[in-house]
PDB file of C-alpha atoms in Angstrom:
ATOM      1  CA  MET A   7      11.218 -37.908 -33.937  1.00 41.00           C
ATOM      2  CA  THR A   8       8.386 -35.632 -32.389  1.00 43.00           C
ATOM      3  CA  ASP A   9       6.677 -36.719 -29.274  1.00 49.00           C
ATOM      4  CA  ASP A  10       2.801 -37.399 -29.416  1.00 51.00           C
ATOM      5  CA  PRO A  11       1.203 -34.048 -28.558  1.00 52.00           C
ATOM      6  CA  SER A  12      -1.222 -35.708 -26.324  1.00 54.00           C
ATOM      7  CA  ARG A  13       1.676 -37.286 -24.380  1.00 53.00           C
ATOM      8  CA  ALA A  14       3.391 -33.893 -24.006  1.00 55.00           C
ATOM      9  CA  ALA A  15       0.140 -32.285 -22.803  1.00 56.00           C
ATOM     10  CA  ALA A  16      -0.364 -35.177 -20.311  1.00 54.00           C
ATOM     11  CA  ALA A  17       3.171 -34.610 -19.029  1.00 55.00           C
ATOM     12  CA  ARG A  18       2.691 -30.929 -18.729  1.00 58.00           C
ATOM     13  CA  ARG A  19      -0.496 -31.510 -16.773  1.00 59.00           C
ATOM     14  CA  ALA A  20       1.159 -34.049 -14.498  1.00 55.00           C
ATOM     15  CA  ALA A  21       3.941 -31.729 -13.737  1.00 57.00           C
ATOM     16  CA  ALA A  22       1.517 -28.797 -12.967  1.00 59.00           C
ATOM     17  CA  ASP A  23      -0.456 -31.177 -10.649  1.00 59.00           C
ATOM     18  CA  HIS A  24       2.736 -32.359  -8.919  1.00 54.00           C
ATOM     19  CA  ALA A  25       3.818 -28.700  -8.325  1.00 61.00           C
ATOM     20  CA  ARG A  26       0.473 -27.763  -7.003  1.00 62.00           C
ATOM     21  CA  ALA A  27       0.522 -30.746  -4.610  1.00 61.00           C
ATOM     22  CA  LEU A  28       3.945 -29.686  -3.383  1.00 62.00           C
ATOM     23  CA  ALA A  29       2.889 -26.148  -2.743  1.00 64.00           C
ATOM     24  CA  GLU A  30      -0.199 -27.285  -0.760  1.00 65.00           C
ATOM     25  CA  GLN A  31       1.838 -29.839   1.226  1.00 67.00           C
ATOM     26  CA  ARG A  32       4.338 -26.915   1.977  1.00 69.00           C
ATOM     27  CA  ASP A  33       1.568 -24.614   3.184  1.00 67.00           C
ATOM     28  CA  ARG A  34       0.153 -27.381   5.440  1.00 67.00           C
ATOM     29  CA  TYR A  35       3.523 -27.970   6.955  1.00 68.00           C
ATOM     30  CA  ALA A  36       4.064 -24.337   7.506  1.00 68.00           C
ATOM     31  CA  LEU A  37       0.646 -24.219   9.201  1.00 70.00           C
ATOM     32  CA  THR A  38       1.544 -27.061  11.476  1.00 71.00           C
ATOM     33  CA  LEU A  39       4.903 -25.447  12.397  1.00 69.00           C
ATOM     34  CA  GLU A  40       3.162 -22.238  13.172  1.00 68.00           C
ATOM     35  CA  SER A  41       0.747 -24.094  15.451  1.00 71.00           C
ATOM     36  CA  LEU A  42       3.507 -25.841  17.300  1.00 68.00           C
ATOM     37  CA  LEU A  43       5.235 -22.604  17.806  1.00 69.00           C
ATOM     38  CA  ALA A  44       2.207 -20.896  18.870  1.00 72.00           C
ATOM     39  CA  THR A  45       1.538 -23.833  21.376  1.00 69.00           C
ATOM     40  CA  LEU A  46       5.080 -23.857  22.760  1.00 70.00           C
ATOM     41  CA  ARG A  47       5.163 -20.113  23.184  1.00 70.00           C
ATOM     42  CA  SER A  48       1.637 -19.579  24.723  1.00 72.00           C
ATOM     43  CA  PRO A  49       1.648 -17.772  28.088  1.00 73.00           C
ATOM     44  CA  ARG A  50      -1.584 -19.678  28.922  1.00 71.00           C
ATOM     45  CA  LEU A  51       0.069 -23.074  29.156  1.00 70.00           C
ATOM     46  CA  ASP A  52       2.644 -24.484  31.515  1.00 75.00           C
ATOM     47  CA  ASP A  53       5.610 -26.586  30.114  1.00 73.00           C
ATOM     48  CA  ARG A  54       3.640 -30.005  30.634  1.00 73.00           C
ATOM     49  CA  ALA A  55       0.449 -28.770  29.022  1.00 69.00           C
ATOM     50  CA  ALA A  56       2.438 -27.265  26.124  1.00 66.00           C
ATOM     51  CA  ARG A  57       4.197 -30.420  25.416  1.00 68.00           C
ATOM     52  CA  ALA A  58       1.054 -32.367  25.543  1.00 66.00           C
ATOM     53  CA  MET A  59      -0.752 -29.960  23.265  1.00 67.00           C
ATOM     54  CA  ALA A  60       2.299 -29.915  20.823  1.00 66.00           C
ATOM     55  CA  LEU A  61       1.969 -33.826  20.732  1.00 62.00           C
ATOM     56  CA  ASP A  62      -1.683 -33.400  19.817  1.00 65.00           C
ATOM     57  CA  VAL A  63      -0.997 -31.023  17.117  1.00 65.00           C
ATOM     58  CA  ALA A  64       1.670 -33.227  15.598  1.00 62.00           C
ATOM     59  CA  ALA A  65      -0.430 -36.404  15.833  1.00 56.00           C
ATOM     60  CA  GLY A  66      -3.348 -34.396  14.274  1.00 60.00           C
ATOM     61  CA  ALA A  67      -1.125 -33.289  11.381  1.00 59.00           C
ATOM     62  CA  LEU A  68      -0.083 -36.848  10.725  1.00 55.00           C
ATOM     63  CA  VAL A  69      -3.604 -38.083  10.701  1.00 50.00           C
ATOM     64  CA  GLY A  70      -4.453 -35.214   8.353  1.00 58.00           C
ATOM     65  CA  LEU A  71      -1.725 -36.234   5.929  1.00 55.00           C
ATOM     66  CA  ARG A  72      -3.107 -39.824   5.850  1.00 47.00           C
ATOM     67  CA  VAL A  73      -6.598 -38.617   4.931  1.00 51.00           C
ATOM     68  CA  GLN A  74      -5.626 -35.800   2.588  1.00 54.00           C
ATOM     69  CA  THR A  75      -5.918 -38.010  -0.503  1.00 51.00           C
ATOM     70  CA  ASP A  76      -9.297 -39.228   0.559  1.00 47.00           C
ATOM     71  CA  GLN A  77     -10.514 -35.652   0.923  1.00 50.00           C
ATOM     72  CA  GLN A  78      -9.126 -34.600  -2.395  1.00 50.00           C
ATOM     73  CA  SER A  79     -10.726 -37.441  -4.164  1.00 49.00           C
ATOM     74  CA  ALA A  80     -14.198 -36.685  -2.876  1.00 54.00           C
ATOM     75  CA  ALA A  81     -16.591 -35.802  -5.826  1.00 75.00           C
ATOM     76  CA  LEU A  82     -18.494 -33.267  -3.796  1.00 83.00           C
ATOM     77  CA  GLU A  83     -18.293 -31.706  -0.349  1.00 88.00           C
ATOM     78  CA  PRO A  84     -21.173 -29.780   1.332  1.00 90.00           C
ATOM     79  CA  VAL A  85     -19.943 -26.099   1.682  1.00 90.00           C
ATOM     80  CA  VAL A  86     -20.584 -26.175   5.295  1.00 91.00           C
ATOM     81  CA  GLY A  87     -18.529 -29.300   5.736  1.00 90.00           C
ATOM     82  CA  ALA A  88     -15.640 -28.035   3.711  1.00 91.00           C
ATOM     83  CA  PHE A  89     -15.713 -24.766   5.852  1.00 94.00           C
ATOM     84  CA  GLU A  90     -15.671 -26.922   9.018  1.00 92.00           C
ATOM     85  CA  ARG A  91     -12.478 -28.735   7.904  1.00 89.00           C
ATOM     86  CA  LEU A  92     -10.773 -25.322   7.221  1.00 91.00           C
ATOM     87  CA  ARG A  93     -11.727 -24.344  10.759  1.00 90.00           C
ATOM     88  CA  GLY A  94     -10.278 -27.686  11.963  1.00 86.00           C
ATOM     89  CA  ASP A  95      -7.068 -26.863   9.951  1.00 84.00           C
ATOM     90  CA  LEU A  96      -6.663 -23.522  11.628  1.00 86.00           C
ATOM     91  CA  ARG A  97      -7.817 -24.566  15.159  1.00 82.00           C
ATOM     92  CA  PRO A  98      -4.358 -25.092  16.805  1.00 76.00           C
ATOM     93  CA  LEU A  99      -3.157 -21.719  15.470  1.00 75.00           C
ATOM     94  CA  VAL A 100      -6.263 -20.159  16.764  1.00 76.00           C
ATOM     95  CA  ARG A 101      -6.199 -21.672  20.089  1.00 74.00           C
ATOM     96  CA  TYR A 102      -2.890 -20.839  21.194  1.00 69.00           C
ATOM     97  CA  SER A 103      -1.516 -17.881  19.313  1.00 72.00           C
ATOM     98  CA  GLU A 104      -2.164 -14.171  19.727  1.00 77.00           C
ATOM     99  CA  LEU A 105      -4.227 -14.180  16.536  1.00 82.00           C
ATOM    100  CA  ASP A 106      -7.986 -13.853  16.961  1.00 89.00           C
ATOM    101  CA  VAL A 107      -9.642 -15.652  14.096  1.00 90.00           C
ATOM    102  CA  GLN A 108     -13.377 -15.260  13.500  1.00 93.00           C
ATOM    103  CA  PHE A 109     -15.230 -17.588  11.281  1.00 94.00           C
ATOM    104  CA  VAL A 110     -18.409 -16.642   9.513  1.00 94.00           C
ATOM    105  CA  GLU A 111     -19.920 -19.718   8.092  1.00 91.00           C
ATOM    106  CA  PRO A 112     -21.449 -20.116   4.581  1.00 93.00           C
ATOM    107  CA  PRO A 113     -25.305 -20.670   4.416  1.00 90.00           C
ATOM    108  CA  ALA A 114     -26.200 -24.307   4.951  1.00 86.00           C
ATOM    109  CA  ASN A 115     -28.240 -24.549   1.656  1.00 85.00           C
ATOM    110  CA  GLY A 116     -25.248 -23.457  -0.494  1.00 82.00           C
ATOM    111  CA  ARG A 117     -24.251 -25.394  -3.381  1.00 84.00           C
ATOM    112  CA  ALA A 118     -22.021 -28.365  -2.698  1.00 88.00           C
ATOM    113  CA  LEU A 119     -18.335 -27.775  -3.841  1.00 89.00           C
ATOM    114  CA  PRO A 120     -16.496 -30.028  -6.241  1.00 88.00           C
ATOM    115  CA  GLY A 121     -13.803 -31.854  -4.210  1.00 85.00           C
ATOM    116  CA  ASP A 122     -10.896 -30.200  -5.870  1.00 84.00           C
ATOM    117  CA  ILE A 123     -12.331 -26.630  -5.453  1.00 89.00           C
ATOM    118  CA  ALA A 124     -13.100 -27.329  -1.775  1.00 90.00           C
ATOM    119  CA  HIS A 125      -9.496 -28.519  -1.176  1.00 87.00           C
ATOM    120  CA  ALA A 126      -8.018 -25.673  -3.077  1.00 89.00           C
ATOM    121  CA  ALA A 127     -10.174 -23.139  -1.263  1.00 92.00           C
ATOM    122  CA  ARG A 128      -8.804 -24.452   2.000  1.00 91.00           C
ATOM    123  CA  ALA A 129      -5.246 -24.248   0.647  1.00 88.00           C
ATOM    124  CA  ILE A 130      -5.736 -20.737  -0.445  1.00 92.00           C
ATOM    125  CA  VAL A 131      -7.052 -19.564   2.830  1.00 93.00           C
ATOM    126  CA  ARG A 132      -4.413 -21.213   4.841  1.00 88.00           C
ATOM    127  CA  THR A 133      -1.695 -19.543   2.625  1.00 87.00           C
ATOM    128  CA  ALA A 134      -3.383 -16.108   3.185  1.00 90.00           C
ATOM    129  CA  VAL A 135      -3.575 -16.434   6.899  1.00 88.00           C
ATOM    130  CA  LEU A 136       0.101 -17.550   7.004  1.00 82.00           C
ATOM    131  CA  ALA A 137       0.997 -14.482   4.929  1.00 83.00           C
ATOM    132  CA  ILE A 138      -1.016 -12.281   7.492  1.00 83.00           C
ATOM    133  CA  VAL A 139       0.620 -13.977  10.400  1.00 79.00           C
ATOM    134  CA  ASP A 140       4.183 -13.365   8.827  1.00 76.00           C
ATOM    135  CA  ARG A 141       3.577  -9.757   8.600  1.00 77.00           C
ATOM    136  CA  GLY A 142       3.341  -9.652  12.424  1.00 74.00           C
ATOM    137  CA  GLU A 143       1.061  -6.572  12.640  1.00 81.00           C
ATOM    138  CA  THR A 144      -2.525  -8.219  12.816  1.00 87.00           C
ATOM    139  CA  SER A 145      -4.327  -9.188  15.925  1.00 88.00           C
ATOM    140  CA  ARG A 146      -7.647 -10.195  14.317  1.00 92.00           C
ATOM    141  CA  VAL A 147      -8.726 -11.863  11.070  1.00 94.00           C
ATOM    142  CA  ARG A 148     -12.255 -12.685  10.110  1.00 95.00           C
ATOM    143  CA  ILE A 149     -12.779 -15.460   7.421  1.00 96.00           C
ATOM    144  CA  GLN A 150     -16.113 -15.620   5.467  1.00 96.00           C
ATOM    145  CA  TRP A 151     -17.375 -18.028   2.866  1.00 96.00           C
ATOM    146  CA  ASP A 152     -20.346 -17.692   0.798  1.00 94.00           C
ATOM    147  CA  CYS A 153     -21.851 -19.303  -2.383  1.00 89.00           C
ATOM    148  CA  ASP A 154     -23.815 -17.607  -5.091  1.00 87.00           C
ATOM    149  CA  GLY A 155     -24.547 -20.655  -6.938  1.00 85.00           C
ATOM    150  CA  LEU A 156     -21.772 -20.253  -9.654  1.00 88.00           C
ATOM    151  CA  HIS A 157     -18.941 -19.267  -7.381  1.00 91.00           C
ATOM    152  CA  LEU A 158     -17.325 -19.791  -3.957  1.00 94.00           C
ATOM    153  CA  LEU A 159     -16.877 -16.361  -2.358  1.00 95.00           C
ATOM    154  CA  ILE A 160     -14.116 -16.008   0.166  1.00 96.00           C
ATOM    155  CA  ALA A 161     -13.425 -12.891   2.189  1.00 96.00           C
ATOM    156  CA  LEU A 162     -10.617 -12.341   4.678  1.00 96.00           C
ATOM    157  CA  ARG A 163     -10.482  -9.036   6.747  1.00 95.00           C
ATOM    158  CA  ASP A 164      -7.732  -8.176   9.059  1.00 94.00           C
ATOM    159  CA  ASP A 165      -7.148  -5.261  11.361  1.00 92.00           C
ATOM    160  CA  GLY A 166      -3.388  -4.633  10.346  1.00 89.00           C
ATOM    161  CA  ARG A 167      -1.950  -1.406   8.988  1.00 90.00           C
ATOM    162  CA  GLY A 168      -3.893  -1.446   5.963  1.00 90.00           C
ATOM    163  CA  GLU A 169      -0.864  -1.424   3.737  1.00 88.00           C
ATOM    164  CA  LEU A 170      -1.574  -4.684   1.939  1.00 88.00           C
ATOM    165  CA  THR A 171      -1.763  -4.496  -1.859  1.00 88.00           C
ATOM    166  CA  LEU A 172      -2.455  -6.812  -4.771  1.00 85.00           C
ATOM    167  CA  HIS A 173       1.164  -6.731  -5.743  1.00 84.00           C
ATOM    168  CA  ASP A 174       2.369  -7.751  -2.317  1.00 85.00           C
ATOM    169  CA  ASP A 175       4.983 -10.543  -2.532  1.00 84.00           C
ATOM    170  CA  ALA A 176       3.386 -12.297   0.380  1.00 83.00           C
ATOM    171  CA  LEU A 177       0.175 -12.761  -1.756  1.00 87.00           C
ATOM    172  CA  ARG A 178       2.011 -14.113  -4.800  1.00 85.00           C
ATOM    173  CA  PRO A 179       1.157 -17.731  -3.821  1.00 85.00           C
ATOM    174  CA  VAL A 180      -2.351 -16.911  -3.300  1.00 89.00           C
ATOM    175  CA  ALA A 181      -2.580 -15.042  -6.672  1.00 87.00           C
ATOM    176  CA  GLU A 182      -1.087 -18.106  -8.235  1.00 82.00           C
ATOM    177  CA  GLN A 183      -3.399 -20.608  -6.843  1.00 84.00           C
ATOM    178  CA  VAL A 184      -6.412 -18.422  -7.567  1.00 88.00           C
ATOM    179  CA  ALA A 185      -5.248 -18.016 -11.211  1.00 82.00           C
ATOM    180  CA  ALA A 186      -4.883 -21.769 -11.628  1.00 79.00           C
ATOM    181  CA  LEU A 187      -8.534 -22.150 -10.870  1.00 83.00           C
ATOM    182  CA  ALA A 188      -9.515 -19.128 -13.337  1.00 81.00           C
ATOM    183  CA  GLY A 189     -10.783 -17.296 -10.154  1.00 88.00           C
ATOM    184  CA  HIS A 190     -10.553 -13.648  -9.244  1.00 90.00           C
ATOM    185  CA  LEU A 191      -8.415 -11.960  -6.533  1.00 91.00           C
ATOM    186  CA  SER A 192      -8.895  -8.559  -5.100  1.00 92.00           C
ATOM    187  CA  VAL A 193      -7.357  -6.502  -2.123  1.00 93.00           C
ATOM    188  CA  ALA A 194      -8.797  -3.409  -0.628  1.00 93.00           C
ATOM    189  CA  SER A 195      -6.927  -1.691   2.190  1.00 92.00           C
ATOM    190  CA  THR A 196      -7.523   1.419   4.205  1.00 92.00           C
ATOM    191  CA  PRO A 197      -4.403   2.772   6.096  1.00 91.00           C
ATOM    192  CA  GLY A 198      -4.756   2.346   9.703  1.00 89.00           C
ATOM    193  CA  TRP A 199      -7.968   0.193   9.359  1.00 91.00           C
ATOM    194  CA  GLY A 200      -6.715  -2.946   7.895  1.00 92.00           C
ATOM    195  CA  SER A 201      -7.190  -4.984   4.604  1.00 93.00           C
ATOM    196  CA  GLU A 202      -9.578  -7.131   2.969  1.00 95.00           C
ATOM    197  CA  ILE A 203      -8.922  -9.874   0.572  1.00 95.00           C
ATOM    198  CA  GLY A 204     -11.586 -10.978  -1.836  1.00 95.00           C
ATOM    199  CA  ILE A 205     -11.567 -14.296  -3.616  1.00 95.00           C
ATOM    200  CA  ARG A 206     -13.989 -15.626  -6.177  1.00 93.00           C
ATOM    201  CA  LEU A 207     -13.715 -19.358  -7.347  1.00 93.00           C
ATOM    202  CA  PRO A 208     -15.834 -20.666 -10.031  1.00 91.00           C
ATOM    203  CA  LEU A 209     -17.401 -23.890  -9.105  1.00 88.00           C
ATOM    204  CA  ASP A 210     -17.375 -25.136 -12.698  1.00 81.00           C
ATOM    205  CA  PRO A 211     -13.910 -23.828 -13.873  1.00 61.00           C
ATOM    206  CA  PRO A 212     -13.104 -24.156 -17.627  1.00 58.00           C
ATOM    207  CA  ALA A 213     -10.998 -26.866 -18.858  1.00 54.00           C
ATOM    208  CA  GLU A 214      -7.261 -26.183 -18.619  1.00 52.00           C
ATOM    209  CA  PRO A 215      -5.734 -25.104 -21.968  1.00 50.00           C
ATOM    210  CA  GLU A 216      -3.084 -27.752 -22.628  1.00 49.00           C
ATOM    211  CA  ASP A 217      -3.812 -28.323 -26.317  1.00 52.00           C
ATOM    212  CA  LEU A 218      -1.417 -25.659 -27.770  1.00 59.00           C
ATOM    213  CA  PRO A 219       0.787 -27.254 -30.642  1.00 56.00           C
ATOM    214  CA  ASP A 220       3.626 -29.089 -29.078  1.00 55.00           C
ATOM    215  CA  ALA A 221       6.092 -26.737 -30.641  1.00 52.00           C
ATOM    216  CA  VAL A 222       4.758 -23.830 -28.645  1.00 64.00           C
ATOM    217  CA  ASP A 223       7.171 -23.298 -25.762  1.00 75.00           C
ATOM    218  CA  ALA A 224       5.098 -21.429 -23.295  1.00 78.00           C
ATOM    219  CA  SER A 225       6.267 -20.613 -19.825  1.00 82.00           C
ATOM    220  CA  PRO A 226       4.269 -21.443 -16.792  1.00 80.00           C
ATOM    221  CA  ARG A 227       3.390 -17.760 -16.301  1.00 83.00           C
ATOM    222  CA  GLU A 228       2.345 -17.623 -20.017  1.00 85.00           C
ATOM    223  CA  ARG A 229       0.007 -20.617 -19.465  1.00 81.00           C
ATOM    224  CA  ASP A 230      -1.410 -18.889 -16.425  1.00 82.00           C
ATOM    225  CA  VAL A 231      -2.302 -15.989 -18.712  1.00 85.00           C
ATOM    226  CA  LEU A 232      -3.520 -18.219 -21.468  1.00 84.00           C
ATOM    227  CA  ARG A 233      -5.918 -20.009 -19.134  1.00 82.00           C
ATOM    228  CA  LEU A 234      -7.633 -16.715 -18.227  1.00 82.00           C
ATOM    229  CA  VAL A 235      -7.605 -15.583 -21.834  1.00 84.00           C
ATOM    230  CA  VAL A 236      -9.440 -18.709 -22.804  1.00 80.00           C
ATOM    231  CA  ALA A 237     -11.967 -18.066 -19.953  1.00 76.00           C
ATOM    232  CA  GLY A 238     -12.866 -14.614 -21.645  1.00 75.00           C
ATOM    233  CA  ARG A 239     -11.001 -12.336 -19.198  1.00 80.00           C
ATOM    234  CA  ARG A 240      -9.631  -9.034 -20.341  1.00 83.00           C
ATOM    235  CA  ASN A 241      -6.146  -7.833 -19.664  1.00 87.00           C
ATOM    236  CA  ARG A 242      -6.929  -5.576 -16.786  1.00 84.00           C
ATOM    237  CA  ASP A 243      -8.851  -8.460 -14.953  1.00 80.00           C
ATOM    238  CA  ILE A 244      -6.088 -10.902 -15.677  1.00 84.00           C
ATOM    239  CA  ALA A 245      -3.549  -8.396 -14.263  1.00 83.00           C
ATOM    240  CA  GLN A 246      -5.647  -8.121 -11.038  1.00 77.00           C
ATOM    241  CA  THR A 247      -5.852 -11.890 -10.693  1.00 77.00           C
ATOM    242  CA  LEU A 248      -2.185 -12.575 -11.234  1.00 80.00           C
ATOM    243  CA  GLY A 249      -0.918  -9.588  -9.201  1.00 77.00           C
ATOM    244  CA  VAL A 250       1.011  -8.016 -12.140  1.00 81.00           C
ATOM    245  CA  SER A 251       0.657  -4.995 -14.177  1.00 85.00           C
ATOM    246  CA  GLU A 252      -1.475  -4.710 -17.113  1.00 86.00           C
ATOM    247  CA  ASN A 253       1.693  -4.055 -19.298  1.00 89.00           C
ATOM    248  CA  THR A 254       3.031  -7.367 -18.259  1.00 90.00           C
ATOM    249  CA  VAL A 255      -0.082  -9.119 -19.245  1.00 89.00           C
ATOM    250  CA  LYS A 256       0.061  -7.543 -22.702  1.00 90.00           C
ATOM    251  CA  PHE A 257       3.694  -8.643 -22.975  1.00 91.00           C
ATOM    252  CA  HIS A 258       2.753 -12.267 -22.259  1.00 90.00           C
ATOM    253  CA  VAL A 259      -0.297 -12.240 -24.550  1.00 90.00           C
ATOM    254  CA  SER A 260       2.066 -10.837 -27.390  1.00 90.00           C
ATOM    255  CA  ASN A 261       4.537 -13.606 -26.769  1.00 88.00           C
ATOM    256  CA  LEU A 262       1.656 -16.159 -26.817  1.00 88.00           C
ATOM    257  CA  LEU A 263       0.326 -14.924 -30.180  1.00 87.00           C
ATOM    258  CA  ARG A 264       3.938 -14.973 -31.622  1.00 86.00           C
ATOM    259  CA  LYS A 265       4.814 -18.506 -30.409  1.00 85.00           C
ATOM    260  CA  ALA A 266       1.481 -19.948 -31.382  1.00 83.00           C
ATOM    261  CA  GLY A 267       1.548 -18.236 -34.784  1.00 83.00           C
ATOM    262  CA  ALA A 268      -1.932 -16.545 -34.019  1.00 83.00           C
ATOM    263  CA  THR A 269      -2.937 -13.238 -35.415  1.00 85.00           C
ATOM    264  CA  SER A 270      -5.759 -12.579 -32.689  1.00 85.00           C
ATOM    265  CA  ARG A 271      -6.916 -13.536 -29.370  1.00 85.00           C
ATOM    266  CA  THR A 272      -9.756 -15.390 -30.903  1.00 83.00           C
ATOM    267  CA  GLU A 273      -7.409 -17.467 -32.945  1.00 83.00           C
ATOM    268  CA  LEU A 274      -5.210 -18.068 -29.936  1.00 83.00           C
ATOM    269  CA  VAL A 275      -8.273 -19.383 -27.916  1.00 80.00           C
ATOM    270  CA  SER A 276      -9.235 -21.532 -30.848  1.00 79.00           C
ATOM    271  CA  LEU A 277      -5.822 -23.010 -30.836  1.00 78.00           C
ATOM    272  CA  ALA A 278      -5.864 -23.461 -27.034  1.00 75.00           C
ATOM    273  CA  ARG A 279      -9.187 -25.324 -27.084  1.00 70.00           C
ATOM    274  CA  GLY A 280      -8.046 -27.633 -29.853  1.00 63.00           C
TER     275      GLY A 280
END
């Protein structure tokens, strides 16, 4: 007996939400641990002060976990308030590590962000900053948010070696998070001068395509590609967003066409939209 397609779609959606929540929780834990290590290693603090500050960081992380659900469920967040929460997330790491983080605030009159976009944007920036910290070659990072009315625009600029690329493994989690929101990711590097990560997140992302026939066994990566195809993105743009080659995107699109029994991208989009 075949399961109800709507139930199967709901199960896939629940699994994707669960995986995303776990990834965000992992990133938050990683940031807390980095902050604790930065505090305990700081040459500016004696042992007593370091212990006291470490306790504050840990207590703050626990409080943050308790209010995380409330923040996610908020319908709208003012863009300035969402940015201030990001600053709070990074404050311990900024205060006692050797990394100098500069914040460029968005305009106060920018469009309010949907709660899920604001939460995801903070998670994306935290992941990117941790990737930069792990490289161990950067002393300064500038984080800038802006809003053009349709998109949240995020820019991160570091003063590292300028060797970061879109296909760097360290940025794969960022690429996946951006792709899940039908956003766009770009990386520009200048050897010896640093790298700049650009992220564009739509404030009104298209509905997630989960209505393919239940018999279609699409992998998570194929569904990432499908989501962007439905959003009207071309292969080159999809490749840049996901951090893969254009040939890889073509391979996934061909698989989707074959599995769905579609003869064109237009037909595939029609099937995905139900």
